[in-house]
Each structure stands twice: as structure tokens, then as C-alpha cells.
PDB file of C-alpha atoms in Angstrom:
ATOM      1  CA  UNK A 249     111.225  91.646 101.462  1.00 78.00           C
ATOM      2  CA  UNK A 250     108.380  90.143 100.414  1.00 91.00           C
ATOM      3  CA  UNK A 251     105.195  92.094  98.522  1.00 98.00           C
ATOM      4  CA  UNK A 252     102.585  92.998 101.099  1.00 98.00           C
ATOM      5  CA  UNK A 253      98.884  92.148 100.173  1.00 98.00           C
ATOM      6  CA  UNK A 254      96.474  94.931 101.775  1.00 98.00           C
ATOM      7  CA  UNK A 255      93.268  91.977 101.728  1.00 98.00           C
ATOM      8  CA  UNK A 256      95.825  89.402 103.006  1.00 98.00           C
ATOM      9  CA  UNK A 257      96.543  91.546 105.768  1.00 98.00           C
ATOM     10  CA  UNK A 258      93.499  92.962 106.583  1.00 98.00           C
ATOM     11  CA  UNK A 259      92.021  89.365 107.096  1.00 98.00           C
ATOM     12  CA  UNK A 260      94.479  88.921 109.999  1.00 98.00           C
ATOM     13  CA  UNK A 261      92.573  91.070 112.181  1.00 98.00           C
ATOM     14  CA  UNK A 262      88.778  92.644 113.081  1.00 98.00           C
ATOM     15  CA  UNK A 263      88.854  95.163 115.408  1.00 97.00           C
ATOM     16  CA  UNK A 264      88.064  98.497 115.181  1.00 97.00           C
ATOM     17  CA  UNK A 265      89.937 102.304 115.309  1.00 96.00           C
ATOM     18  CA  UNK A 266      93.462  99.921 116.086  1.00 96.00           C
ATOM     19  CA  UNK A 267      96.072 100.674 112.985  1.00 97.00           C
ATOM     20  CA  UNK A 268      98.502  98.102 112.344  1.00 97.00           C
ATOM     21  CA  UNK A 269     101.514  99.054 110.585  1.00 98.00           C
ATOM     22  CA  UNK A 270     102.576  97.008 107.262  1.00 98.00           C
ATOM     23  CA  UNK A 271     105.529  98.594 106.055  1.00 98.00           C
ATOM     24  CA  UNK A 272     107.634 101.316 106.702  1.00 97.00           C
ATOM     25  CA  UNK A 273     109.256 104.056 103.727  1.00 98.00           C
ATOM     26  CA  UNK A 274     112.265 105.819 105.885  1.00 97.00           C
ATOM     27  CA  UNK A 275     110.413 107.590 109.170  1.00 96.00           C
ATOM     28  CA  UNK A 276     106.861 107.277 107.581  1.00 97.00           C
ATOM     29  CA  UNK A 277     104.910 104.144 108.357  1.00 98.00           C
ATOM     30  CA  UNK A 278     101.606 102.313 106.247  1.00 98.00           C
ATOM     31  CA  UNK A 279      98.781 101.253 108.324  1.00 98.00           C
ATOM     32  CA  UNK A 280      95.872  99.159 107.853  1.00 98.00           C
ATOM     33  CA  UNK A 281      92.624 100.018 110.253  1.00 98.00           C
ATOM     34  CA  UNK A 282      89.548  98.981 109.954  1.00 98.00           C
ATOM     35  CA  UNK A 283      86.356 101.177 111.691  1.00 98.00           C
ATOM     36  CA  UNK A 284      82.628 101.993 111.823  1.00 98.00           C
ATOM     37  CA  UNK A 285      81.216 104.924 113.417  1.00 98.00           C
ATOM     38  CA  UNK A 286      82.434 108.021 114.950  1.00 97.00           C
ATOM     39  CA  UNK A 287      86.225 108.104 116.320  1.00 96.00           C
ATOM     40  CA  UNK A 288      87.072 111.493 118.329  1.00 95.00           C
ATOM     41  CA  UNK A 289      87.540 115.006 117.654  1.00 97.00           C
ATOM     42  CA  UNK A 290      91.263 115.746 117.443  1.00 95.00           C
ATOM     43  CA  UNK A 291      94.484 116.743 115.679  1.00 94.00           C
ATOM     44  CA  UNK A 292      97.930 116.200 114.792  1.00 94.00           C
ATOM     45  CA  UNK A 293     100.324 119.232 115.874  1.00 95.00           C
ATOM     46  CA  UNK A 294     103.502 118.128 114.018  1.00 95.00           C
ATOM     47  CA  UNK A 295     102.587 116.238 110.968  1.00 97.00           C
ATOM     48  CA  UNK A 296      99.956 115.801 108.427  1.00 97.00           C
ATOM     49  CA  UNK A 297      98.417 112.248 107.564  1.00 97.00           C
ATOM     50  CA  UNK A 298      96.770 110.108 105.108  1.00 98.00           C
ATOM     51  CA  UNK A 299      93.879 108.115 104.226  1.00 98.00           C
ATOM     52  CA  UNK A 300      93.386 106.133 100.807  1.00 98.00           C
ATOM     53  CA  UNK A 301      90.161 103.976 101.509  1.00 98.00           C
ATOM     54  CA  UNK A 302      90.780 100.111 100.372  1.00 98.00           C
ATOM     55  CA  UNK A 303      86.801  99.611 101.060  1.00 98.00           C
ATOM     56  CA  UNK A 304      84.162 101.025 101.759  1.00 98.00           C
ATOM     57  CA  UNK A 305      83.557 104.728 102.263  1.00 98.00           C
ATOM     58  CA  UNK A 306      84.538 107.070 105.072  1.00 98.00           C
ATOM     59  CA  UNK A 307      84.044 110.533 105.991  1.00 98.00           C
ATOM     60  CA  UNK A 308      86.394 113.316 107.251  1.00 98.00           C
ATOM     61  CA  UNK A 309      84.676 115.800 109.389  1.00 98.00           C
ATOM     62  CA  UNK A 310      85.787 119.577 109.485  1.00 98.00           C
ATOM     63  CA  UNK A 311      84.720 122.073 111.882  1.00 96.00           C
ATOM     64  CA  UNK A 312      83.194 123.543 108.902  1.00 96.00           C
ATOM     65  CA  UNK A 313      82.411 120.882 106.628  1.00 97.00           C
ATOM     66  CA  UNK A 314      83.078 116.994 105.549  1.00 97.00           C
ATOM     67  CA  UNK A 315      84.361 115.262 103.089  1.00 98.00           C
ATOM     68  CA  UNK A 316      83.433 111.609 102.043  1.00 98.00           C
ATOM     69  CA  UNK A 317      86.739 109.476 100.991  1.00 98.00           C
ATOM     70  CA  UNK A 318      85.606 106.537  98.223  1.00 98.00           C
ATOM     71  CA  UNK A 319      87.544 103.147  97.813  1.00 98.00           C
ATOM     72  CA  UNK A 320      90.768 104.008  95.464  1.00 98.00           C
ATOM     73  CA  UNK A 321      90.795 107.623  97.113  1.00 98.00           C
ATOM     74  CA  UNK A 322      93.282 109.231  99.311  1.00 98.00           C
ATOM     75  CA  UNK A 323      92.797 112.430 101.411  1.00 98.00           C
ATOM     76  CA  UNK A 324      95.687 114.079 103.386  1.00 98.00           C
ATOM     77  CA  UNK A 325      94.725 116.063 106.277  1.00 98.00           C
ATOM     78  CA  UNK A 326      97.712 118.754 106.893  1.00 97.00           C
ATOM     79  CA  UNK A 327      98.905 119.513 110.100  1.00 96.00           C
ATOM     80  CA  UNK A 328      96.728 120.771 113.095  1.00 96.00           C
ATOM     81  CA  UNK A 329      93.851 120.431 111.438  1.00 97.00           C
ATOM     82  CA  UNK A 330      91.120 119.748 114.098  1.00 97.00           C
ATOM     83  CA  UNK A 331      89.359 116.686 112.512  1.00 97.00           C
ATOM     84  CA  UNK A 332      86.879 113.484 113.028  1.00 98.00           C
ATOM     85  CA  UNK A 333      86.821 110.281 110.722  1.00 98.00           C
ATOM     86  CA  UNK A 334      83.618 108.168 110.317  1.00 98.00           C
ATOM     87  CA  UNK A 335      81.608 106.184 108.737  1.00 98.00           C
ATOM     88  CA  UNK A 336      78.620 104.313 108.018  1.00 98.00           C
ATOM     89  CA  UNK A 337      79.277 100.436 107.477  1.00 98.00           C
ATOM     90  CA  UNK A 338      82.476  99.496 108.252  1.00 98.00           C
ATOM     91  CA  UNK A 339      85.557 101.052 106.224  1.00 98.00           C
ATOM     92  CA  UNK A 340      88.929  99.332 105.426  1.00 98.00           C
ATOM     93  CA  UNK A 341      91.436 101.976 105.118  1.00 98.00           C
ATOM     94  CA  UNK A 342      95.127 102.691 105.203  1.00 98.00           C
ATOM     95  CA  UNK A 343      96.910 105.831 107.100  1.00 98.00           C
ATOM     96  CA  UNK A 344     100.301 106.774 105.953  1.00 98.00           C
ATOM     97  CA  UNK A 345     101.952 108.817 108.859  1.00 97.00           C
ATOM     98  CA  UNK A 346     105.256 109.295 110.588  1.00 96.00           C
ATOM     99  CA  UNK A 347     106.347 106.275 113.656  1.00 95.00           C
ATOM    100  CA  UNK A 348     105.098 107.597 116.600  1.00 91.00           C
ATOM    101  CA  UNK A 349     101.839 109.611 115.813  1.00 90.00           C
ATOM    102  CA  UNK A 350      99.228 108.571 118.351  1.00 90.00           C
ATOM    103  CA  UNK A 351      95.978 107.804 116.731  1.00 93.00           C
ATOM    104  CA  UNK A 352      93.727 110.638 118.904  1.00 93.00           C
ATOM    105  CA  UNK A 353      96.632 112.860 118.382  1.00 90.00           C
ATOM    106  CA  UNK A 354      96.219 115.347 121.616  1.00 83.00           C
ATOM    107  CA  UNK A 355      92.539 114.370 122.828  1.00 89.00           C
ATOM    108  CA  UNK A 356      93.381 110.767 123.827  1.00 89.00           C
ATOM    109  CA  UNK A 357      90.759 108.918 125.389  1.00 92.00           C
ATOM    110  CA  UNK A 358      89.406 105.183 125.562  1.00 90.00           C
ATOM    111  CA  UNK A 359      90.237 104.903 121.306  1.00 92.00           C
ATOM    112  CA  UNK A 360      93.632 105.809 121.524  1.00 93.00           C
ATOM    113  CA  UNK A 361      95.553 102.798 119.985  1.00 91.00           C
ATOM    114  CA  UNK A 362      98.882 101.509 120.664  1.00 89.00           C
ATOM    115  CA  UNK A 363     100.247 103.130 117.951  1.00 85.00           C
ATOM    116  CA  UNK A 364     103.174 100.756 116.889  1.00 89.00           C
ATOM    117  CA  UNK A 365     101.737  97.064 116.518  1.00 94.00           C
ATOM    118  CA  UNK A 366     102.862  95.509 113.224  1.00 96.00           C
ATOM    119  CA  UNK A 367     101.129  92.286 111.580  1.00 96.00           C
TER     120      UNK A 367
ATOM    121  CA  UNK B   3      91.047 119.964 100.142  1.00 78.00           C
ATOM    122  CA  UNK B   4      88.969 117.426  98.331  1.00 91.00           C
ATOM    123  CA  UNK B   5      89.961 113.611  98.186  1.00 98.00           C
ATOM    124  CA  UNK B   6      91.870 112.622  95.226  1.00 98.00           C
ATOM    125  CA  UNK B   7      90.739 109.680  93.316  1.00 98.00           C
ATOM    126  CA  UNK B   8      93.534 107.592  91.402  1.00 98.00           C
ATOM    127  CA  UNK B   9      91.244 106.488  88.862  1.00 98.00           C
ATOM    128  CA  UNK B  10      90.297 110.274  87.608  1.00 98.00           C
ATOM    129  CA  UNK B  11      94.257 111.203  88.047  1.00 98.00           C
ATOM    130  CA  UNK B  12      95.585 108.669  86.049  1.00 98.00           C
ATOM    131  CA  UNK B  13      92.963 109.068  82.874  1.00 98.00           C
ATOM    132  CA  UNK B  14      95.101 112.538  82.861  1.00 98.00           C
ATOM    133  CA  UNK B  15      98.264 111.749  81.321  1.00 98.00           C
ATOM    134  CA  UNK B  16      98.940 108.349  79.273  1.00 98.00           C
ATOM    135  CA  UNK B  17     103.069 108.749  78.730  1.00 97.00           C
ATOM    136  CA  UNK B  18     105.174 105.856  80.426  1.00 97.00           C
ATOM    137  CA  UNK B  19     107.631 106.482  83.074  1.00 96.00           C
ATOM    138  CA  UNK B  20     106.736 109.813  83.980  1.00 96.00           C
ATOM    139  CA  UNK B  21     105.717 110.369  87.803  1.00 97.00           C
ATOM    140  CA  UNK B  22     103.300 112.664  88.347  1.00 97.00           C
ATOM    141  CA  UNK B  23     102.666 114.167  91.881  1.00 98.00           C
ATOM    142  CA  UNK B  24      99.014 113.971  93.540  1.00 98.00           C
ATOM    143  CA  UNK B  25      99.460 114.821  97.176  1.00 98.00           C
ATOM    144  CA  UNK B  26     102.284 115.583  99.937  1.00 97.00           C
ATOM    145  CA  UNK B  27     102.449 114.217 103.148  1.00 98.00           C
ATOM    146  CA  UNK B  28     105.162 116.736 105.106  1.00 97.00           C
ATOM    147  CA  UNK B  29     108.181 116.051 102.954  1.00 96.00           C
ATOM    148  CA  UNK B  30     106.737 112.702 101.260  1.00 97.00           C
ATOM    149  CA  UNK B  31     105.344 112.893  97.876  1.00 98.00           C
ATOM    150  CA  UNK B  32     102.603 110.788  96.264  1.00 98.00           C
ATOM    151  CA  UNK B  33     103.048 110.180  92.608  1.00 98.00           C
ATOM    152  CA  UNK B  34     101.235 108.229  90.110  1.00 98.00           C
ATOM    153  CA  UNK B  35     102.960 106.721  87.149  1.00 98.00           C
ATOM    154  CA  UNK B  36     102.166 104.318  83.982  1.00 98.00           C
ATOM    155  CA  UNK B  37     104.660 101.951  82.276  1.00 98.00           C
ATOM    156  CA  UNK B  38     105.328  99.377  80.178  1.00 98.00           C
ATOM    157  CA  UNK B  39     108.579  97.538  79.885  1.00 98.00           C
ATOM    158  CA  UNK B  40     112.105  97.990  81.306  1.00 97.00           C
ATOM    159  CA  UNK B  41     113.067 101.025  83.491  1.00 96.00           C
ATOM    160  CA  UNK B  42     116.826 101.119  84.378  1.00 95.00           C
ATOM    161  CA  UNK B  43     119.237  99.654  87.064  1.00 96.00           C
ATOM    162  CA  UNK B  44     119.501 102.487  89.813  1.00 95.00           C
ATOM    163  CA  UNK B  45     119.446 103.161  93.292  1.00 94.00           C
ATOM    164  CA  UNK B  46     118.564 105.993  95.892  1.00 94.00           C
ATOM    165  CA  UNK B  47     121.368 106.185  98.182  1.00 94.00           C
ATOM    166  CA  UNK B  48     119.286 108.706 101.176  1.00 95.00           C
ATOM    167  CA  UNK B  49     115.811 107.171 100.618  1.00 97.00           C
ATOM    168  CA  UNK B  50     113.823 103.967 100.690  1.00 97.00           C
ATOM    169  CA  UNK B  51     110.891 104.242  97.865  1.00 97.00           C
ATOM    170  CA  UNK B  52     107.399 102.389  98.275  1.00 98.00           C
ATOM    171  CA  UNK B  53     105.301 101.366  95.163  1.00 98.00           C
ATOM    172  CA  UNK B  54     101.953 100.761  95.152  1.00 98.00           C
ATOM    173  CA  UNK B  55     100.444  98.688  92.345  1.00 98.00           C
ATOM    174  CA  UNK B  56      96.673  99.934  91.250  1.00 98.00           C
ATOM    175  CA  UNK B  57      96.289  98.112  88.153  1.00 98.00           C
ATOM    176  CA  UNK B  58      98.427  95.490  86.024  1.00 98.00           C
ATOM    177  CA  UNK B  59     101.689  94.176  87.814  1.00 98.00           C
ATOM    178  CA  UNK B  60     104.989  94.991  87.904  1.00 98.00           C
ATOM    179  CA  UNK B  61     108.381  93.369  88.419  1.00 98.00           C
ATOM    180  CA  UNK B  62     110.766  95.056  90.868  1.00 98.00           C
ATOM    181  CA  UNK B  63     114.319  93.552  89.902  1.00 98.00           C
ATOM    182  CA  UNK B  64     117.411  92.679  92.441  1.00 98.00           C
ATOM    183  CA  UNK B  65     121.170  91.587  91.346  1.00 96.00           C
ATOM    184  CA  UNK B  66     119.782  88.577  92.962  1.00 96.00           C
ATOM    185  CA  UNK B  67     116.274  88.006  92.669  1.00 97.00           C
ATOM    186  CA  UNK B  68     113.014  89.630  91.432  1.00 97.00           C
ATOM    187  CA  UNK B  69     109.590  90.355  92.869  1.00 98.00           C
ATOM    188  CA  UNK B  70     106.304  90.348  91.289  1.00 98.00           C
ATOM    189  CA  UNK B  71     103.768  93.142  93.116  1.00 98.00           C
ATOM    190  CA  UNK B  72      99.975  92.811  92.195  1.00 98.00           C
ATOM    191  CA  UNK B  73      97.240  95.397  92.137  1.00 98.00           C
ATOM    192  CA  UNK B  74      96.142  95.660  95.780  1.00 98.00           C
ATOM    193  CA  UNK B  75      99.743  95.113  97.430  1.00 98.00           C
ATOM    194  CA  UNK B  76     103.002  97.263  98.516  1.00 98.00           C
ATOM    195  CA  UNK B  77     106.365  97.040  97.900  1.00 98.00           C
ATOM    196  CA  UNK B  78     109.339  99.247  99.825  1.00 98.00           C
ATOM    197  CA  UNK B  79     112.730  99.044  98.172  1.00 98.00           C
ATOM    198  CA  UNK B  80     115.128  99.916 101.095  1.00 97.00           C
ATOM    199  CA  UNK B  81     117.553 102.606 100.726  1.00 96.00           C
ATOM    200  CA  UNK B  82     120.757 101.817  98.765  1.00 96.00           C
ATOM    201  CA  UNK B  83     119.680  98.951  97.240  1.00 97.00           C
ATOM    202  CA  UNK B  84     120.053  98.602  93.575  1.00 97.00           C
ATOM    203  CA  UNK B  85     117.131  97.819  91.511  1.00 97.00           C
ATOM    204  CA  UNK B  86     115.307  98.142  88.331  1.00 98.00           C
ATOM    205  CA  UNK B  87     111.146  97.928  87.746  1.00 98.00           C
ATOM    206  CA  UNK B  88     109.597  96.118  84.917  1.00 98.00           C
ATOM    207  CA  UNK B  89     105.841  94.972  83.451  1.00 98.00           C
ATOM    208  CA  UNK B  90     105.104  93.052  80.707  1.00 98.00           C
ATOM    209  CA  UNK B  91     101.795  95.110  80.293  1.00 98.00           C
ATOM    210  CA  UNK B  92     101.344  98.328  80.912  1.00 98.00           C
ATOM    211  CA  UNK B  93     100.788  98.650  84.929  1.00 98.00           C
ATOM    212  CA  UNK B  94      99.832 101.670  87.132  1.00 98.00           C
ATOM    213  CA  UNK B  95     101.114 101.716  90.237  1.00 98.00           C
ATOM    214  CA  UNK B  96     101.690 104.864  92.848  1.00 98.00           C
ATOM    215  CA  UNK B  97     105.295 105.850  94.311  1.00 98.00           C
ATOM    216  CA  UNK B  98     105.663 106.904  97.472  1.00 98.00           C
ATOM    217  CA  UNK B  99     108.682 109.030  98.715  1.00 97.00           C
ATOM    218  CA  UNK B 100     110.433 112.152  99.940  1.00 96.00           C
ATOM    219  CA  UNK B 101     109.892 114.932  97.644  1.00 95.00           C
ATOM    220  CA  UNK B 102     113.207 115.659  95.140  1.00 91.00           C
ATOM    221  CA  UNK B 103     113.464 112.020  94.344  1.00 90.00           C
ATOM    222  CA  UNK B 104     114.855 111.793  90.684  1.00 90.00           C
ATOM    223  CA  UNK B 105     113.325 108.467  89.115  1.00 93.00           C
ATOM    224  CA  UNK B 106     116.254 107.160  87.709  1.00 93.00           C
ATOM    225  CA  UNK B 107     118.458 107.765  91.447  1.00 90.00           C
ATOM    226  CA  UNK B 108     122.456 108.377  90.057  1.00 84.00           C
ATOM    227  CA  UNK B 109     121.945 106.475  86.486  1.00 89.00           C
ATOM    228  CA  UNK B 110     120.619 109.236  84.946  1.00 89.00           C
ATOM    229  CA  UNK B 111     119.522 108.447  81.131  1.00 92.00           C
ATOM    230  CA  UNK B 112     116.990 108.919  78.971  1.00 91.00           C
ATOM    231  CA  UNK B 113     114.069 107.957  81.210  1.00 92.00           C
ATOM    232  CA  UNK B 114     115.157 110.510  83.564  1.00 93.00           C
ATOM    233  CA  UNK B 115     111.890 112.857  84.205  1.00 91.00           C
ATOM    234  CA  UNK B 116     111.204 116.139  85.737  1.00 89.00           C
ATOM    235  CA  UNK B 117     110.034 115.105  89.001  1.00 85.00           C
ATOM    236  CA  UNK B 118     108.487 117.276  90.481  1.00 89.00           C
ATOM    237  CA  UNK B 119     105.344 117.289  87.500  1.00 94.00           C
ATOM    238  CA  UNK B 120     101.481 118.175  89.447  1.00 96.00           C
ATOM    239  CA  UNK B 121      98.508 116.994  88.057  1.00 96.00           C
TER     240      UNK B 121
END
């Protein structure tokens, strides 16, 4: 019950495309995640999520187009929404999604997270 | 579809203690809101509610203790539990949870706003 410091936390770890979760609102957990490059094309059948960038930039690739998500931004992605995230120089973001969502949603792969590690 | 920046959201509206709604994730709302001063004592019985501090600080209240949350850090008041926000300056912060939450939970009052306000 204490108040949870996004740059406290996100100095406990380094490694890339591997969401921790910080807090939890009913079902819906907060993540912290830090990444550079590209991740994998995939989707999210059941839910939508979100991104608010703490640093850095990132982009959200569409099939059809991409959107660039600045520091003090958030973008929601809605549900089964084929999608990519990227970017440049490493990114410290958070991603606000129900417990249980696997991070490469269908497409798995060697990225896909365990999706339920807390610091 | 495009990202939503806090900064550009919040130079929209200027009155305290009125949520305004930016984004939906499912059933979870993201609201912005500016204010200055004591709220009320309340409580949501069916839902925890997550603040987000983006500029200034607040004070989130208990019967037994208080919290101060910074820009940069999260708060979740759990579900039931009865509590009342405060800032000595004016702070911004963003609210996260399900949509049809009424700000002031059963104590109604003044400060009660429409909340379910777009911008």
C-alpha cells in the first residue's frame, strides 16, 4: 500500500520485451517493459491494451500504417488488431492489460514473456 | 486511432474535480482530472481505482493513515476502502477504472460530476 515509483521500478531491471507487473486495478494489471527494436507481428483476440510511453519514443505498426507514441502519451490498441511495437533507442513504457494476456498474443515465439512476474 | 498526449488533453478544460475521459481499455476508462484541495470521504464498494499523478502531488487519505503520490508514480485504492484525495496545489493526475464509476462512490455531494464527460 505503498505509492509505486515508475523510475524506481524501472531501475530494478534491464532486459528487453519482458513486462513486469507493478500494480493491479481489479482484473487489469500495470506493466513496466523496457525494449529496442522490432518485437513480432501479432494480436490480442479478447482484449484491447495499452501503452503510455514513460521514455523515449516507440512506434505501433499497422498493416496499413504506424503510429509513433511520445513520452507522456498513451495509445490503446483495441482488440484483434494485428499489430508490431518498435523502436529506435530503447523505450521505457508501461502496458495496462488484463492478468493473463501473453505478450505475442497468438504468434508466440522466442519473445514471448512470462507474462505474470511482478517486481 | 492516434496516441493521446496528456499534456494537449489537460490544457482542454481547467475546472477542479471533474474527470474527463481520454481512452477505454474494454470496460476500463482513462480519465484525466485537475484539483486543488479537499475531495470527500467515499468509497467504491465493486471497484478498486488507480491514480496516476502527472504533475503536482496529491494526498490520498485513510481513517488511518495518508499517502503522498508524486508525479511519475501510481497509486491503487483497493475496493471498499474508504478514502478521500487531497493537494495543497493544484495537481493533475489520471484515474484509472471501470467505466460508470461516479467520483464521489455512495457520498454523493456537491463534487459529484457527470462521469462519463469525453474530451
Amino acid at each position: 500500500m505503498s505509492p509505486i515509483n515508475f523510475a524506481e521500478k524501472l531501475s530494478l531491471f534491464s532486459e528487453h520485451w519482458s513486462p513486469k507487473v507493478i500494480a493491479e486495478l481489479n482484473d487489469t494489471q500495470f506493466k513496466l517493459v523496457k525494449f529496442q527494436g522490432d518485437f513480432v507481428w501479432h494480436q490480442h483476440d479478447d482484449t484491447d491494451e495499452a501503452f503510455i510511453v514513460i521514455k523515449g519514443e516507440m512506434q505501433i505498426g499497422f498493416r496499413d500504417r504506424e503510429v509513433t507514441v511520445k513520452e507522456g502519451e498513451l495509445f490503446v490498441v483495441k482488440k484483434g488488431i494485428e499489430h508490431i511495437t518498435r523502436a529506435k533507442h530503447e523505450c521505457h513504457a508501461m502496458i495496462i492489460e488484463p492478468r493473463g494476456v501473453v505478450n505475442t498474443g497468438e504468434a508466440g515465439g522466442e519473445l514471448t514473456a512470462n507474462n505474470d512476474v511482478w517486481i
